[in-house]
PDB file of C-alpha atoms in Angstrom:
ATOM      1  CA  GLY A  49     -82.887 272.815-124.406  1.00 56.00           C
ATOM      2  CA  GLY A  50     -84.085 269.221-124.566  1.00 51.00           C
ATOM      3  CA  GLY A  51     -81.149 267.882-126.610  1.00 49.00           C
ATOM      4  CA  SER A  52     -80.351 264.236-127.199  1.00 47.00           C
ATOM      5  CA  SER A  53     -78.075 262.328-124.835  1.00 47.00           C
ATOM      6  CA  GLY A  54     -75.242 261.819-127.303  1.00 48.00           C
ATOM      7  CA  GLY A  55     -76.874 259.153-129.465  1.00 47.00           C
ATOM      8  CA  SER A  56     -77.116 256.548-126.677  1.00 44.00           C
ATOM      9  CA  SER A  57     -80.900 256.436-126.746  1.00 46.00           C
ATOM     10  CA  GLY A  58     -80.800 253.277-128.925  1.00 46.00           C
ATOM     11  CA  GLY A  59     -79.578 250.033-127.364  1.00 45.00           C
ATOM     12  CA  ARG A  60     -77.454 249.591-124.270  1.00 44.00           C
ATOM     13  CA  ARG A  61     -73.734 249.154-124.737  1.00 45.00           C
ATOM     14  CA  GLY A  62     -72.574 245.581-124.822  1.00 45.00           C
ATOM     15  CA  SER A  63     -76.052 244.071-125.029  1.00 44.00           C
ATOM     16  CA  ARG A  64     -75.347 241.610-127.806  1.00 44.00           C
ATOM     17  CA  GLY A  65     -77.359 238.918-126.015  1.00 45.00           C
ATOM     18  CA  SER A  66     -75.679 236.054-124.241  1.00 41.00           C
ATOM     19  CA  SER A  67     -75.285 232.656-125.803  1.00 42.00           C
ATOM     20  CA  PRO A  68     -76.341 229.619-123.743  1.00 42.00           C
ATOM     21  CA  GLY A  69     -73.771 228.761-121.129  1.00 40.00           C
ATOM     22  CA  THR A  70     -72.250 232.180-120.627  1.00 39.00           C
ATOM     23  CA  ALA A  71     -74.502 233.142-117.711  1.00 40.00           C
ATOM     24  CA  ARG A  72     -72.528 231.210-115.097  1.00 40.00           C
ATOM     25  CA  LYS A  73     -69.254 229.432-115.612  1.00 43.00           C
ATOM     26  CA  GLY A  74     -69.674 225.665-115.745  1.00 43.00           C
ATOM     27  CA  VAL A  75     -73.476 225.683-115.782  1.00 40.00           C
ATOM     28  CA  ARG A  76     -74.721 225.168-119.309  1.00 39.00           C
ATOM     29  CA  ARG A  77     -78.265 225.203-120.540  1.00 43.00           C
ATOM     30  CA  GLY A  78     -79.155 223.169-123.571  1.00 41.00           C
ATOM     31  CA  ASP A  79     -75.755 221.492-123.818  1.00 45.00           C
ATOM     32  CA  ALA A  80     -76.052 218.107-125.498  1.00 49.00           C
ATOM     33  CA  ASP A  81     -73.230 216.670-123.347  1.00 51.00           C
ATOM     34  CA  ALA A  82     -74.419 217.983-119.971  1.00 52.00           C
ATOM     35  CA  PRO A  83     -76.016 215.358-117.715  1.00 61.00           C
ATOM     36  CA  GLY A  84     -79.783 215.288-118.355  1.00 82.00           C
ATOM     37  CA  LEU A  85     -81.689 215.943-115.145  1.00 90.00           C
ATOM     38  CA  ARG A  86     -85.375 215.660-114.257  1.00 92.00           C
ATOM     39  CA  LEU A  87     -86.756 216.361-110.819  1.00 93.00           C
ATOM     40  CA  SER A  88     -89.970 215.384-109.061  1.00 94.00           C
ATOM     41  CA  VAL A  89     -90.837 216.452-105.543  1.00 95.00           C
ATOM     42  CA  ALA A  90     -93.974 216.896-103.384  1.00 95.00           C
ATOM     43  CA  ARG A  91     -95.597 220.307-103.775  1.00 95.00           C
ATOM     44  CA  ARG A  92     -96.432 220.580-100.056  1.00 95.00           C
ATOM     45  CA  ILE A  93     -94.972 219.055 -96.901  1.00 95.00           C
ATOM     46  CA  SER A  94     -95.602 219.633 -93.204  1.00 94.00           C
ATOM     47  CA  ILE A  95     -92.763 220.818 -90.995  1.00 93.00           C
ATOM     48  CA  GLY A  96     -93.178 217.772 -88.732  1.00 93.00           C
ATOM     49  CA  ARG A  97     -92.826 215.391 -91.638  1.00 94.00           C
ATOM     50  CA  LEU A  98     -89.877 217.355 -93.037  1.00 94.00           C
ATOM     51  CA  ARG A  99     -88.207 216.983 -89.637  1.00 94.00           C
ATOM     52  CA  SER A 100     -88.954 213.272 -89.137  1.00 95.00           C
ATOM     53  CA  SER A 101     -88.881 211.461 -92.477  1.00 94.00           C
ATOM     54  CA  GLY A 102     -87.661 214.311 -94.677  1.00 96.00           C
ATOM     55  CA  LEU A 103     -88.546 215.477 -98.174  1.00 96.00           C
ATOM     56  CA  THR A 104     -88.017 212.821-100.845  1.00 96.00           C
ATOM     57  CA  ILE A 105     -86.643 214.071-104.156  1.00 96.00           C
ATOM     58  CA  GLU A 106     -86.783 211.805-107.190  1.00 95.00           C
ATOM     59  CA  VAL A 107     -84.093 212.592-109.735  1.00 94.00           C
ATOM     60  CA  GLU A 108     -83.876 211.078-113.203  1.00 94.00           C
ATOM     61  CA  LEU A 109     -80.435 211.099-114.834  1.00 93.00           C
ATOM     62  CA  ASP A 110     -79.308 210.073-118.296  1.00 92.00           C
ATOM     63  CA  GLU A 111     -75.685 209.542-117.215  1.00 91.00           C
ATOM     64  CA  PRO A 112     -73.733 208.973-113.970  1.00 93.00           C
ATOM     65  CA  ALA A 113     -73.318 212.162-111.940  1.00 94.00           C
ATOM     66  CA  GLU A 114     -72.679 213.574-108.487  1.00 95.00           C
ATOM     67  CA  LEU A 115     -75.906 215.072-107.098  1.00 96.00           C
ATOM     68  CA  ILE A 116     -76.063 217.942-104.634  1.00 97.00           C
ATOM     69  CA  ALA A 117     -79.495 218.988-103.350  1.00 97.00           C
ATOM     70  CA  ALA A 118     -80.443 221.965-101.173  1.00 98.00           C
ATOM     71  CA  LEU A 119     -83.688 223.263 -99.665  1.00 97.00           C
ATOM     72  CA  ARG A 120     -83.692 227.067 -99.472  1.00 97.00           C
ATOM     73  CA  THR A 121     -86.173 229.819 -98.653  1.00 96.00           C
ATOM     74  CA  ASP A 122     -86.274 233.615 -98.737  1.00 95.00           C
ATOM     75  CA  ASP A 123     -89.206 233.852 -96.300  1.00 93.00           C
ATOM     76  CA  LEU A 124     -87.404 233.516 -92.946  1.00 91.00           C
ATOM     77  CA  ARG A 125     -84.793 236.266 -92.790  1.00 92.00           C
ATOM     78  CA  ARG A 126     -84.597 239.884 -93.890  1.00 93.00           C
ATOM     79  CA  VAL A 127     -81.572 242.150 -94.122  1.00 94.00           C
ATOM     80  CA  PRO A 128     -81.684 245.959 -94.211  1.00 93.00           C
ATOM     81  CA  GLY A 129     -81.360 247.425 -97.692  1.00 92.00           C
ATOM     82  CA  LYS A 130     -78.432 249.662 -98.635  1.00 89.00           C
ATOM     83  CA  GLY A 131     -78.604 253.148 -97.175  1.00 89.00           C
ATOM     84  CA  GLY A 132     -81.405 252.267 -94.751  1.00 87.00           C
ATOM     85  CA  SER A 133     -83.702 251.246 -97.582  1.00 91.00           C
ATOM     86  CA  THR A 134     -86.530 248.681 -97.360  1.00 94.00           C
ATOM     87  CA  PRO A 135     -85.476 245.338 -95.810  1.00 94.00           C
ATOM     88  CA  ARG A 136     -84.658 242.662 -98.387  1.00 95.00           C
ATOM     89  CA  PRO A 137     -85.202 238.907 -98.129  1.00 95.00           C
ATOM     90  CA  ALA A 138     -82.085 236.863 -97.359  1.00 96.00           C
ATOM     91  CA  THR A 139     -81.799 233.272 -98.540  1.00 97.00           C
ATOM     92  CA  VAL A 140     -81.640 230.657 -95.776  1.00 95.00           C
ATOM     93  CA  THR A 141     -80.491 227.090 -96.507  1.00 96.00           C
ATOM     94  CA  LEU A 142     -82.661 224.685 -94.512  1.00 96.00           C
ATOM     95  CA  GLY A 143     -81.091 221.396 -95.564  1.00 95.00           C
ATOM     96  CA  ARG A 144     -78.568 219.772 -97.887  1.00 96.00           C
ATOM     97  CA  SER A 145     -77.953 216.299 -99.254  1.00 96.00           C
ATOM     98  CA  ARG A 146     -75.524 214.690-101.703  1.00 97.00           C
ATOM     99  CA  LEU A 147     -75.338 211.451-103.592  1.00 97.00           C
ATOM    100  CA  ARG A 148     -72.976 209.912-106.129  1.00 96.00           C
ATOM    101  CA  ALA A 149     -75.061 208.212-108.808  1.00 95.00           C
ATOM    102  CA  ARG A 150     -72.813 205.630-110.450  1.00 95.00           C
ATOM    103  CA  ARG A 151     -75.403 204.703-113.094  1.00 94.00           C
ATOM    104  CA  ALA A 152     -77.983 206.529-115.176  1.00 93.00           C
ATOM    105  CA  GLY A 153     -81.615 206.178-114.129  1.00 95.00           C
ATOM    106  CA  ARG A 154     -83.765 207.166-111.160  1.00 95.00           C
ATOM    107  CA  ARG A 155     -82.283 208.097-107.814  1.00 95.00           C
ATOM    108  CA  ARG A 156     -83.860 209.209-104.546  1.00 96.00           C
ATOM    109  CA  LEU A 157     -82.455 211.906-102.291  1.00 95.00           C
ATOM    110  CA  ARG A 158     -83.853 212.796 -98.882  1.00 96.00           C
ATOM    111  CA  LEU A 159     -83.660 216.280 -97.396  1.00 96.00           C
ATOM    112  CA  ARG A 160     -84.171 216.692 -93.654  1.00 95.00           C
ATOM    113  CA  ILE A 161     -84.057 219.812 -91.516  1.00 95.00           C
ATOM    114  CA  SER A 162     -82.535 220.288 -88.081  1.00 93.00           C
ATOM    115  CA  ALA A 163     -84.570 220.864 -84.912  1.00 94.00           C
ATOM    116  CA  ALA A 164     -83.427 224.514 -84.869  1.00 92.00           C
ATOM    117  CA  GLU A 165     -84.629 225.033 -88.454  1.00 92.00           C
ATOM    118  CA  ALA A 166     -87.974 223.377 -87.592  1.00 92.00           C
ATOM    119  CA  ARG A 167     -88.374 225.775 -84.642  1.00 91.00           C
ATOM    120  CA  SER A 168     -87.682 228.773 -86.876  1.00 89.00           C
ATOM    121  CA  LEU A 169     -90.347 227.550 -89.336  1.00 90.00           C
ATOM    122  CA  ARG A 170     -93.049 226.950 -86.687  1.00 86.00           C
ATOM    123  CA  GLY A 171     -95.457 229.812 -86.195  1.00 81.00           C
ATOM    124  CA  THR A 172     -94.693 231.398 -89.550  1.00 79.00           C
ATOM    125  CA  ARG A 173     -97.165 231.542 -92.403  1.00 80.00           C
ATOM    126  CA  PRO A 174     -96.782 228.805 -95.024  1.00 90.00           C
ATOM    127  CA  VAL A 175     -93.214 229.196 -96.263  1.00 94.00           C
ATOM    128  CA  LEU A 176     -92.366 228.886 -99.930  1.00 96.00           C
ATOM    129  CA  ALA A 177     -89.077 227.029-100.431  1.00 96.00           C
ATOM    130  CA  ARG A 178     -86.970 225.961-103.412  1.00 97.00           C
ATOM    131  CA  VAL A 179     -85.403 222.553-103.930  1.00 96.00           C
ATOM    132  CA  THR A 180     -82.316 222.923-106.095  1.00 96.00           C
ATOM    133  CA  VAL A 181     -80.486 219.876-107.450  1.00 96.00           C
ATOM    134  CA  LEU A 182     -77.126 220.205-109.167  1.00 96.00           C
ATOM    135  CA  ALA A 183     -75.804 217.263-111.199  1.00 94.00           C
ATOM    136  CA  ARG A 184     -72.101 217.255-112.037  1.00 94.00           C
ATOM    137  CA  GLY A 185     -71.186 214.754-114.754  1.00 92.00           C
ATOM    138  CA  ALA A 186     -67.896 212.858-114.966  1.00 88.00           C
ATOM    139  CA  ASP A 187     -66.594 215.418-117.468  1.00 86.00           C
ATOM    140  CA  GLY A 188     -67.324 218.291-115.048  1.00 89.00           C
ATOM    141  CA  LEU A 189     -70.368 219.687-116.872  1.00 91.00           C
ATOM    142  CA  LYS A 190     -73.207 220.765-114.591  1.00 92.00           C
ATOM    143  CA  ARG A 191     -76.973 220.828-114.896  1.00 92.00           C
ATOM    144  CA  VAL A 192     -79.309 222.461-112.375  1.00 94.00           C
ATOM    145  CA  ALA A 193     -83.012 221.748-111.763  1.00 94.00           C
ATOM    146  CA  THR A 194     -85.276 223.616-109.353  1.00 95.00           C
ATOM    147  CA  ALA A 195     -88.733 222.923-107.901  1.00 95.00           C
ATOM    148  CA  ARG A 196     -90.923 224.863-105.483  1.00 96.00           C
ATOM    149  CA  VAL A 197     -92.289 223.363-102.261  1.00 96.00           C
ATOM    150  CA  ARG A 198     -94.707 224.863 -99.732  1.00 95.00           C
ATOM    151  CA  LEU A 199     -93.769 224.158 -96.098  1.00 94.00           C
ATOM    152  CA  ARG A 200     -96.725 224.321 -93.717  1.00 88.00           C
TER     153      ARG A 200
END
């Protein structure tokens, strides 16, 4: 007893390591031609302020690009796991915004949430959310930047 499993105890099949850019089609990391993207956003914001004046996102671009921003959280909804397993967090999109930046440089985006989203956030513990900004350059290449924000 206790024999080997057919010589597969070494590496996994097909694990040659992925080169940059093969993770998701169209999203490339470290590509010299992809639009450069830097993001700055407040670390904390109150729900009232998010509802009224919104969350300001400063984006720095090194070429013209279309910007798409989203505010998402995993803290509000849970879905049952497969086979009655432990409930899993489900991602909820709280707000979206887009902007076409015709020149390189700094741009400001503002994310607001609806009254219904604000109600769902009230009474919960401080919620951790992600701001994701996607920049699509004129040649179709994409760059993604993410920042965390605490909603209280």
